[in-house]
Amino acid sequence: MKHAYIIDNITEGKNVNTVVFSTDDEIKPGQFIMAWAPGINEIPLSFSYINKIKKITVKIYGEASEYIAHLKRGDYLYYSGPYGKPFTIVPGKKLLIGAGTGIAPLIPLIDDNTYGIISGKTADDIIFERYFNNRLKVVTDDGSYGMNGYVTTALKTLDLNEFDMLYVCGPEIMLKTVYDYIKNMDINAQFSLERSMKCGIGLCDSCSINGYQVCTDGPVFSIEQLKNMDEFGRTRLQYSGKRIYF
Ligand SMILES: Cc1cc2nc3c(=O)[nH]c(=O)nc-3n(C[C@H](O)[C@H](O)[C@H](O)COP(=O)(O)OP(=O)(O)OC[C@H]3O[C@@H](n4cnc5c(N)ncnc54)[C@H](O)[C@@H]3O)c2cc1C
Ligand code: FES
């Protein structure tokens, strides 16, 4: 297990913190670590910044994310990785589509030819607008910030043929919504999937989807790969191993 000295902890929004640390690890956009909360669990977390300084942005759901999100300057982050297949970067115009903290792993993809959509249930879920220099649409379910509606409300206002690649990250229901909207268009897209993960290295099967392991075969999958995965957006394994339907 590796360890890194924490340099800073930034509050991004309600129950969302960015933990800043330094490592020599070479990270590619979309890769993740298994971060250790001692005595609690190890959880997968993606990078929101990947230069010499690294950042992970953590939304607090349970005990492990709460522990990691509250690491402060002087503490150590214990982790293994980096793991997973990264996003494939293509030249041209990119559209980044993130729901809530799902926008975090997309931030390292930003260049001067990038446009964004950030969606959330409410204004409290919207983070990282600052990286987009107004080249951005924000949409909230309750209309408390930006457009009122769902991610498709924002998608419908754009000509998607203008983009060379769509990069999408968020809860699987949101990924499926975007997938269904574009699946019959001639659009290139990559999706980062979230599944329960225990090992991160392809051993435990907890993250499986149609025979793929999201931790090693993903988390990034192309739209063409998803077209052959009938479990996508329909069913997944809970942490206990029980299969549930979305
Ligand atoms: C490849 C990958 C990368 C990820 N990157 C990030 C990241 O960069 N930042 C980040 O904040 N999270 C990320 N996650 C999700 C993160 O791993 C989980 O939120 C975390 O494991 C929760 O652990 P916990 O012990 O705190 O909560 P748990 O005790 O596991 O869960 C507490 C409650 O919250 C619910 N819950 C847990 N996680 C989520 C979730 N993601 N969405 C909705 N409900 C949830 C559970 O169902 C449960 O009801 C990533 C997941 C994967 C698979
Ligand atoms: S997390 Fe164990 S196989 Fe993917």
Tab-separated table of C-alpha atoms and ligand atoms in Angstrom:
chain	number	residue	atom	x	y	z
A	1	MET	CA	0.000	0.000	0.000
A	2	LYS	CA	1.240	3.488	-0.881
A	3	HIS	CA	0.908	6.625	1.193
A	4	ALA	CA	0.879	10.325	0.355
A	5	TYR	CA	1.134	13.429	2.495
A	6	ILE	CA	-1.998	15.568	2.454
A	7	ILE	CA	-1.282	19.174	1.473
A	8	ASP	CA	-4.754	20.672	1.666
A	9	ASN	CA	-8.460	19.983	1.985
A	10	ILE	CA	-10.852	22.197	0.009
A	11	THR	CA	-14.590	22.397	0.652
A	12	GLU	CA	-16.269	22.311	-2.784
A	13	GLY	CA	-19.910	22.223	-1.714
A	14	LYS	CA	-22.355	20.494	0.583
A	15	ASN	CA	-20.675	17.253	1.751
A	16	VAL	CA	-18.081	17.429	-1.045
A	17	ASN	CA	-14.386	17.973	-0.319
A	18	THR	CA	-11.251	17.868	-2.444
A	19	VAL	CA	-8.219	16.226	-0.840
A	20	VAL	CA	-4.918	17.522	-2.251
A	21	PHE	CA	-1.721	15.463	-2.087
A	22	SER	CA	1.538	14.876	-3.892
A	23	THR	CA	2.809	11.647	-5.490
A	24	ASP	CA	5.053	10.721	-8.404
A	25	ASP	CA	2.418	8.317	-9.749
A	26	GLU	CA	1.645	8.823	-13.436
A	27	ILE	CA	-2.117	9.130	-13.671
A	28	LYS	CA	-4.238	9.263	-16.804
A	29	PRO	CA	-7.705	10.912	-16.885
A	30	GLY	CA	-10.397	8.497	-15.694
A	31	GLN	CA	-8.143	6.272	-13.594
A	32	PHE	CA	-8.886	5.680	-9.917
A	33	ILE	CA	-7.316	4.561	-6.649
A	34	MET	CA	-8.595	2.317	-3.869
A	35	ALA	CA	-8.377	4.690	-0.886
A	36	TRP	CA	-8.112	3.103	2.552
A	37	ALA	CA	-10.151	4.309	5.502
A	38	PRO	CA	-8.466	2.295	8.314
A	39	GLY	CA	-10.890	0.025	10.159
A	40	ILE	CA	-13.702	0.940	7.768
A	41	ASN	CA	-13.140	-0.012	4.102
A	42	GLU	CA	-11.279	0.677	0.890
A	43	ILE	CA	-13.216	2.686	-1.697
A	44	PRO	CA	-12.643	3.612	-5.352
A	45	LEU	CA	-12.045	7.323	-5.985
A	46	SER	CA	-11.074	9.030	-9.232
A	47	PHE	CA	-8.653	11.880	-9.767
A	48	SER	CA	-9.903	15.398	-10.321
A	49	TYR	CA	-6.377	16.782	-10.909
A	50	ILE	CA	-3.384	14.803	-12.191
A	51	ASN	CA	-0.256	16.931	-12.409
A	52	LYS	CA	2.576	16.597	-9.837
A	53	ILE	CA	-0.043	17.664	-7.322
A	54	LYS	CA	-2.973	15.233	-7.294
A	55	LYS	CA	-6.559	15.808	-6.172
A	56	ILE	CA	-9.451	13.513	-5.371
A	57	THR	CA	-12.901	14.986	-4.889
A	58	VAL	CA	-15.066	13.048	-2.481
A	59	LYS	CA	-18.802	13.160	-1.837
A	60	ILE	CA	-19.727	11.886	1.606
A	61	TYR	CA	-22.168	8.961	1.523
A	62	GLY	CA	-21.058	6.636	4.326
A	63	GLU	CA	-18.239	6.107	6.804
A	64	ALA	CA	-15.380	5.504	4.353
A	65	SER	CA	-16.042	8.523	2.148
A	66	GLU	CA	-16.553	10.641	5.274
A	67	TYR	CA	-13.146	9.567	6.622
A	68	ILE	CA	-11.322	10.283	3.333
A	69	ALA	CA	-13.160	13.579	2.741
A	70	HIS	CA	-11.990	14.861	6.137
A	71	LEU	CA	-8.284	14.081	5.721
A	72	LYS	CA	-6.447	17.332	6.383
A	73	ARG	CA	-3.013	18.838	5.910
A	74	GLY	CA	-0.469	16.712	7.774
A	75	ASP	CA	-2.499	13.493	7.528
A	76	TYR	CA	-1.582	10.665	5.166
A	77	LEU	CA	-3.732	9.129	2.450
A	78	TYR	CA	-3.162	5.363	2.196
A	79	TYR	CA	-4.098	3.872	-1.165
A	80	SER	CA	-3.348	1.367	-3.890
A	81	GLY	CA	-3.397	2.023	-7.599
A	82	PRO	CA	-3.752	3.815	-9.946
A	83	TYR	CA	-6.138	1.363	-11.542
A	84	GLY	CA	-8.411	1.118	-14.556
A	85	LYS	CA	-8.487	1.970	-18.223
A	86	PRO	CA	-8.420	5.738	-18.761
A	87	PHE	CA	-10.409	7.867	-21.157
A	88	THR	CA	-9.067	7.834	-24.707
A	89	ILE	CA	-8.222	11.392	-25.644
A	90	VAL	CA	-9.095	12.361	-29.206
A	91	PRO	CA	-8.229	15.614	-30.952
A	92	GLY	CA	-11.026	18.095	-31.584
A	93	LYS	CA	-13.996	19.441	-29.693
A	94	LYS	CA	-15.022	17.670	-26.493
A	95	LEU	CA	-18.274	17.710	-24.561
A	96	LEU	CA	-17.912	16.745	-20.890
A	97	ILE	CA	-21.158	15.640	-19.229
A	98	GLY	CA	-21.076	15.076	-15.465
A	99	ALA	CA	-23.759	14.575	-12.856
A	100	GLY	CA	-22.896	15.912	-9.396
A	101	THR	CA	-19.419	14.741	-8.332
A	102	GLY	CA	-19.361	12.769	-11.605
A	103	ILE	CA	-17.908	15.919	-13.153
A	104	ALA	CA	-14.714	15.470	-11.037
A	105	PRO	CA	-12.961	12.731	-13.109
A	106	LEU	CA	-13.711	14.726	-16.284
A	107	ILE	CA	-11.857	17.864	-15.140
A	108	PRO	CA	-8.401	16.556	-16.237
A	109	LEU	CA	-9.769	16.331	-19.821
A	110	ILE	CA	-10.423	20.087	-20.064
A	111	ASP	CA	-8.524	22.021	-22.714
A	112	ASP	CA	-9.371	25.156	-24.706
A	113	ASN	CA	-11.748	23.213	-26.966
A	114	THR	CA	-14.004	21.818	-24.274
A	115	TYR	CA	-17.670	22.461	-23.477
A	116	GLY	CA	-19.479	21.135	-20.416
A	117	ILE	CA	-22.826	20.070	-19.009
A	118	ILE	CA	-23.144	19.680	-15.236
A	119	SER	CA	-26.391	18.276	-13.878
A	120	GLY	CA	-27.614	17.800	-10.331
A	121	LYS	CA	-30.727	17.313	-8.245
A	122	THR	CA	-30.389	20.784	-6.721
A	123	ALA	CA	-27.993	23.756	-6.718
A	124	ASP	CA	-26.103	22.087	-3.836
A	125	ASP	CA	-24.933	19.312	-6.207
A	126	ILE	CA	-23.233	21.633	-8.707
A	127	ILE	CA	-19.443	21.896	-8.378
A	128	PHE	CA	-16.500	22.828	-10.609
A	129	GLU	CA	-18.235	25.395	-12.822
A	130	ARG	CA	-15.089	27.508	-12.370
A	131	TYR	CA	-13.050	25.264	-14.694
A	132	PHE	CA	-15.261	25.901	-17.743
A	133	ASN	CA	-14.951	29.679	-18.304
A	134	ASN	CA	-18.695	29.919	-19.032
A	135	ARG	CA	-18.454	27.262	-21.787
A	136	LEU	CA	-20.999	25.361	-19.767
A	137	LYS	CA	-24.670	24.519	-19.246
A	138	VAL	CA	-25.936	23.762	-15.756
A	139	VAL	CA	-29.213	21.917	-15.228
A	140	THR	CA	-30.947	20.967	-11.983
A	141	ASP	CA	-33.943	18.673	-11.424
A	142	ASP	CA	-35.697	21.284	-9.275
A	143	GLY	CA	-34.598	24.355	-11.252
A	144	SER	CA	-32.870	25.833	-8.183
A	145	TYR	CA	-29.851	26.635	-10.385
A	146	GLY	CA	-29.297	26.802	-14.149
A	147	MET	CA	-31.885	25.219	-16.422
A	148	ASN	CA	-34.812	23.344	-14.918
A	149	GLY	CA	-34.825	19.708	-16.029
A	150	TYR	CA	-32.594	16.706	-16.568
A	151	VAL	CA	-29.380	16.146	-18.467
A	152	THR	CA	-31.356	15.653	-21.712
A	153	THR	CA	-32.830	19.160	-21.287
A	154	ALA	CA	-29.313	20.544	-21.724
A	155	LEU	CA	-28.329	18.029	-24.430
A	156	LYS	CA	-31.305	19.072	-26.554
A	157	THR	CA	-29.991	22.670	-26.696
A	158	LEU	CA	-26.715	21.583	-28.347
A	159	ASP	CA	-25.885	20.281	-31.815
A	160	LEU	CA	-24.026	17.136	-30.740
A	161	ASN	CA	-22.603	16.634	-34.241
A	162	GLU	CA	-20.275	19.563	-33.477
A	163	PHE	CA	-18.388	17.438	-30.960
A	164	ASP	CA	-15.682	14.898	-31.755
A	165	MET	CA	-16.163	13.053	-28.448
A	166	LEU	CA	-18.603	13.060	-25.536
A	167	TYR	CA	-17.188	12.052	-22.127
A	168	VAL	CA	-19.845	11.096	-19.587
A	169	CYS	CA	-19.620	10.328	-15.846
A	170	GLY	CA	-22.213	10.034	-13.083
A	171	PRO	CA	-24.705	7.586	-11.576
A	172	GLU	CA	-25.600	4.762	-13.954
A	173	ILE	CA	-29.182	5.978	-14.383
A	174	MET	CA	-27.866	9.282	-15.724
A	175	LEU	CA	-25.361	7.471	-17.972
A	176	LYS	CA	-28.212	5.372	-19.384
A	177	THR	CA	-30.293	8.506	-20.006
A	178	VAL	CA	-27.452	10.030	-22.048
A	179	TYR	CA	-26.793	6.690	-23.793
A	180	ASP	CA	-30.472	6.299	-24.780
A	181	TYR	CA	-30.561	9.858	-26.114
A	182	ILE	CA	-27.522	9.394	-28.397
A	183	LYS	CA	-27.457	5.668	-29.187
A	184	ASN	CA	-29.074	6.026	-32.606
A	185	MET	CA	-27.066	9.118	-33.559
A	186	ASP	CA	-23.632	8.889	-35.136
A	187	ILE	CA	-21.904	10.240	-32.004
A	188	ASN	CA	-18.625	9.122	-30.404
A	189	ALA	CA	-18.887	8.795	-26.641
A	190	GLN	CA	-17.086	7.284	-23.662
A	191	PHE	CA	-18.786	6.545	-20.353
A	192	SER	CA	-17.169	6.039	-16.924
A	193	LEU	CA	-19.173	3.443	-14.963
A	194	GLU	CA	-19.584	3.200	-11.178
A	195	ARG	CA	-20.086	-0.245	-9.674
A	196	SER	CA	-19.438	-1.749	-6.217
A	197	MET	CA	-15.723	-2.484	-5.932
A	198	LYS	CA	-13.884	-4.536	-3.340
A	199	CYS	CA	-10.486	-5.398	-4.843
A	200	GLY	CA	-9.968	-3.011	-7.777
A	201	ILE	CA	-7.798	-5.573	-9.588
A	202	GLY	CA	-10.177	-7.992	-11.279
A	203	LEU	CA	-10.355	-10.705	-8.586
A	204	CYS	CA	-13.614	-10.441	-6.634
A	205	ASP	CA	-16.218	-10.007	-9.418
A	206	SER	CA	-18.204	-7.466	-7.380
A	207	CYS	CA	-17.969	-4.891	-10.185
A	208	SER	CA	-18.922	-7.198	-13.058
A	209	ILE	CA	-21.199	-6.200	-15.924
A	210	ASN	CA	-21.926	-8.700	-18.686
A	211	GLY	CA	-18.671	-10.546	-18.003
A	212	TYR	CA	-16.539	-7.401	-17.952
A	213	GLN	CA	-14.843	-6.248	-14.738
A	214	VAL	CA	-15.404	-2.504	-14.427
A	215	CYS	CA	-12.192	-2.153	-12.356
A	216	THR	CA	-9.871	-3.613	-15.007
A	217	ASP	CA	-11.812	-3.590	-18.301
A	218	GLY	CA	-13.182	-0.118	-17.392
A	219	PRO	CA	-14.252	2.031	-15.671
A	220	VAL	CA	-14.295	3.776	-19.055
A	221	PHE	CA	-16.287	2.049	-21.806
A	222	SER	CA	-17.043	3.244	-25.320
A	223	ILE	CA	-20.609	3.581	-26.545
A	224	GLU	CA	-19.917	0.659	-28.884
A	225	GLN	CA	-18.994	-1.586	-25.921
A	226	LEU	CA	-22.122	-0.527	-24.019
A	227	LYS	CA	-24.318	-1.505	-26.966
A	228	ASN	CA	-23.391	-5.133	-26.171
A	229	MET	CA	-24.041	-4.894	-22.416
A	230	ASP	CA	-27.692	-5.549	-21.627
A	231	GLU	CA	-27.018	-5.194	-17.862
A	232	PHE	CA	-26.034	-1.537	-18.377
A	233	GLY	CA	-28.604	0.736	-16.735
A	234	ARG	CA	-30.743	-2.276	-15.774
A	235	THR	CA	-29.087	-4.352	-13.056
A	236	ARG	CA	-26.012	-4.405	-10.816
A	237	LEU	CA	-24.540	-6.230	-7.823
A	238	GLN	CA	-24.853	-4.611	-4.391
A	239	TYR	CA	-21.798	-4.598	-2.103
A	240	SER	CA	-23.247	-7.739	-0.449
A	241	GLY	CA	-23.271	-9.514	-3.820
A	242	LYS	CA	-27.060	-9.390	-4.119
A	243	ARG	CA	-28.268	-8.523	-7.624
A	244	ILE	CA	-30.608	-5.538	-7.765
A	245	TYR	CA	-32.517	-3.814	-10.568
A	246	PHE	CA	-32.318	-0.067	-11.067
B	1	LIG	C1	-14.320	3.747	-10.484
B	1	LIG	C2	-15.030	4.573	-9.442
B	1	LIG	C3	-14.615	5.863	-9.215
B	1	LIG	C4	-15.268	6.649	-8.250
B	1	LIG	N1	-14.832	7.928	-8.076
B	1	LIG	C5	-15.437	8.698	-7.143
B	1	LIG	C6	-14.984	10.040	-6.931
B	1	LIG	O1	-14.062	10.538	-7.582
B	1	LIG	N2	-15.626	10.758	-5.965
B	1	LIG	C7	-16.651	10.246	-5.224
B	1	LIG	O2	-17.175	10.956	-4.358
B	1	LIG	N3	-17.088	8.995	-5.399
B	1	LIG	C8	-16.495	8.207	-6.336
B	1	LIG	N4	-16.925	6.913	-6.493
B	1	LIG	C9	-18.005	6.416	-5.618
B	1	LIG	C10	-17.423	6.061	-4.249
B	1	LIG	O3	-16.523	4.981	-4.383
B	1	LIG	C11	-18.565	5.695	-3.268
B	1	LIG	O4	-19.338	6.839	-3.044
B	1	LIG	C12	-17.985	5.174	-1.976
B	1	LIG	O5	-17.520	3.864	-2.205
B	1	LIG	C13	-19.009	5.189	-0.838
B	1	LIG	O6	-18.449	4.517	0.253
B	1	LIG	P1	-18.940	4.769	1.762
B	1	LIG	O7	-18.361	3.680	2.579
B	1	LIG	O8	-18.657	6.144	2.174
B	1	LIG	O9	-20.499	4.634	1.660
B	1	LIG	P2	-21.383	3.282	1.791
B	1	LIG	O10	-21.418	2.866	3.221
B	1	LIG	O11	-20.876	2.294	0.762
B	1	LIG	O12	-22.799	3.816	1.335
B	1	LIG	C14	-23.634	4.602	2.198
B	1	LIG	C15	-24.948	4.829	1.470
B	1	LIG	O13	-24.748	5.690	0.344
B	1	LIG	C16	-25.086	5.028	-0.877
B	1	LIG	N5	-24.027	5.334	-1.849
B	1	LIG	C17	-22.720	4.999	-1.759
B	1	LIG	N6	-22.028	5.463	-2.810
B	1	LIG	C18	-22.926	6.094	-3.607
B	1	LIG	C19	-22.823	6.773	-4.851
B	1	LIG	N7	-21.643	6.923	-5.506
B	1	LIG	N8	-23.968	7.300	-5.378
B	1	LIG	C20	-25.159	7.191	-4.747
B	1	LIG	N9	-25.320	6.559	-3.557
B	1	LIG	C21	-24.212	6.009	-2.988
B	1	LIG	C22	-25.104	3.532	-0.536
B	1	LIG	O14	-25.958	2.808	-1.391
B	1	LIG	C23	-25.572	3.543	0.896
B	1	LIG	O15	-26.961	3.673	0.960
B	1	LIG	C24	-16.327	6.109	-7.478
B	1	LIG	C25	-16.743	4.794	-7.706
B	1	LIG	C26	-16.111	4.033	-8.698
B	1	LIG	C27	-16.571	2.631	-8.941
B	2	FES	S1	-13.523	-4.757	-7.803
B	2	FES	FE1	-12.965	-6.845	-7.612
B	2	FES	S2	-13.169	-7.594	-9.652
B	2	FES	FE2	-13.536	-5.457	-9.849
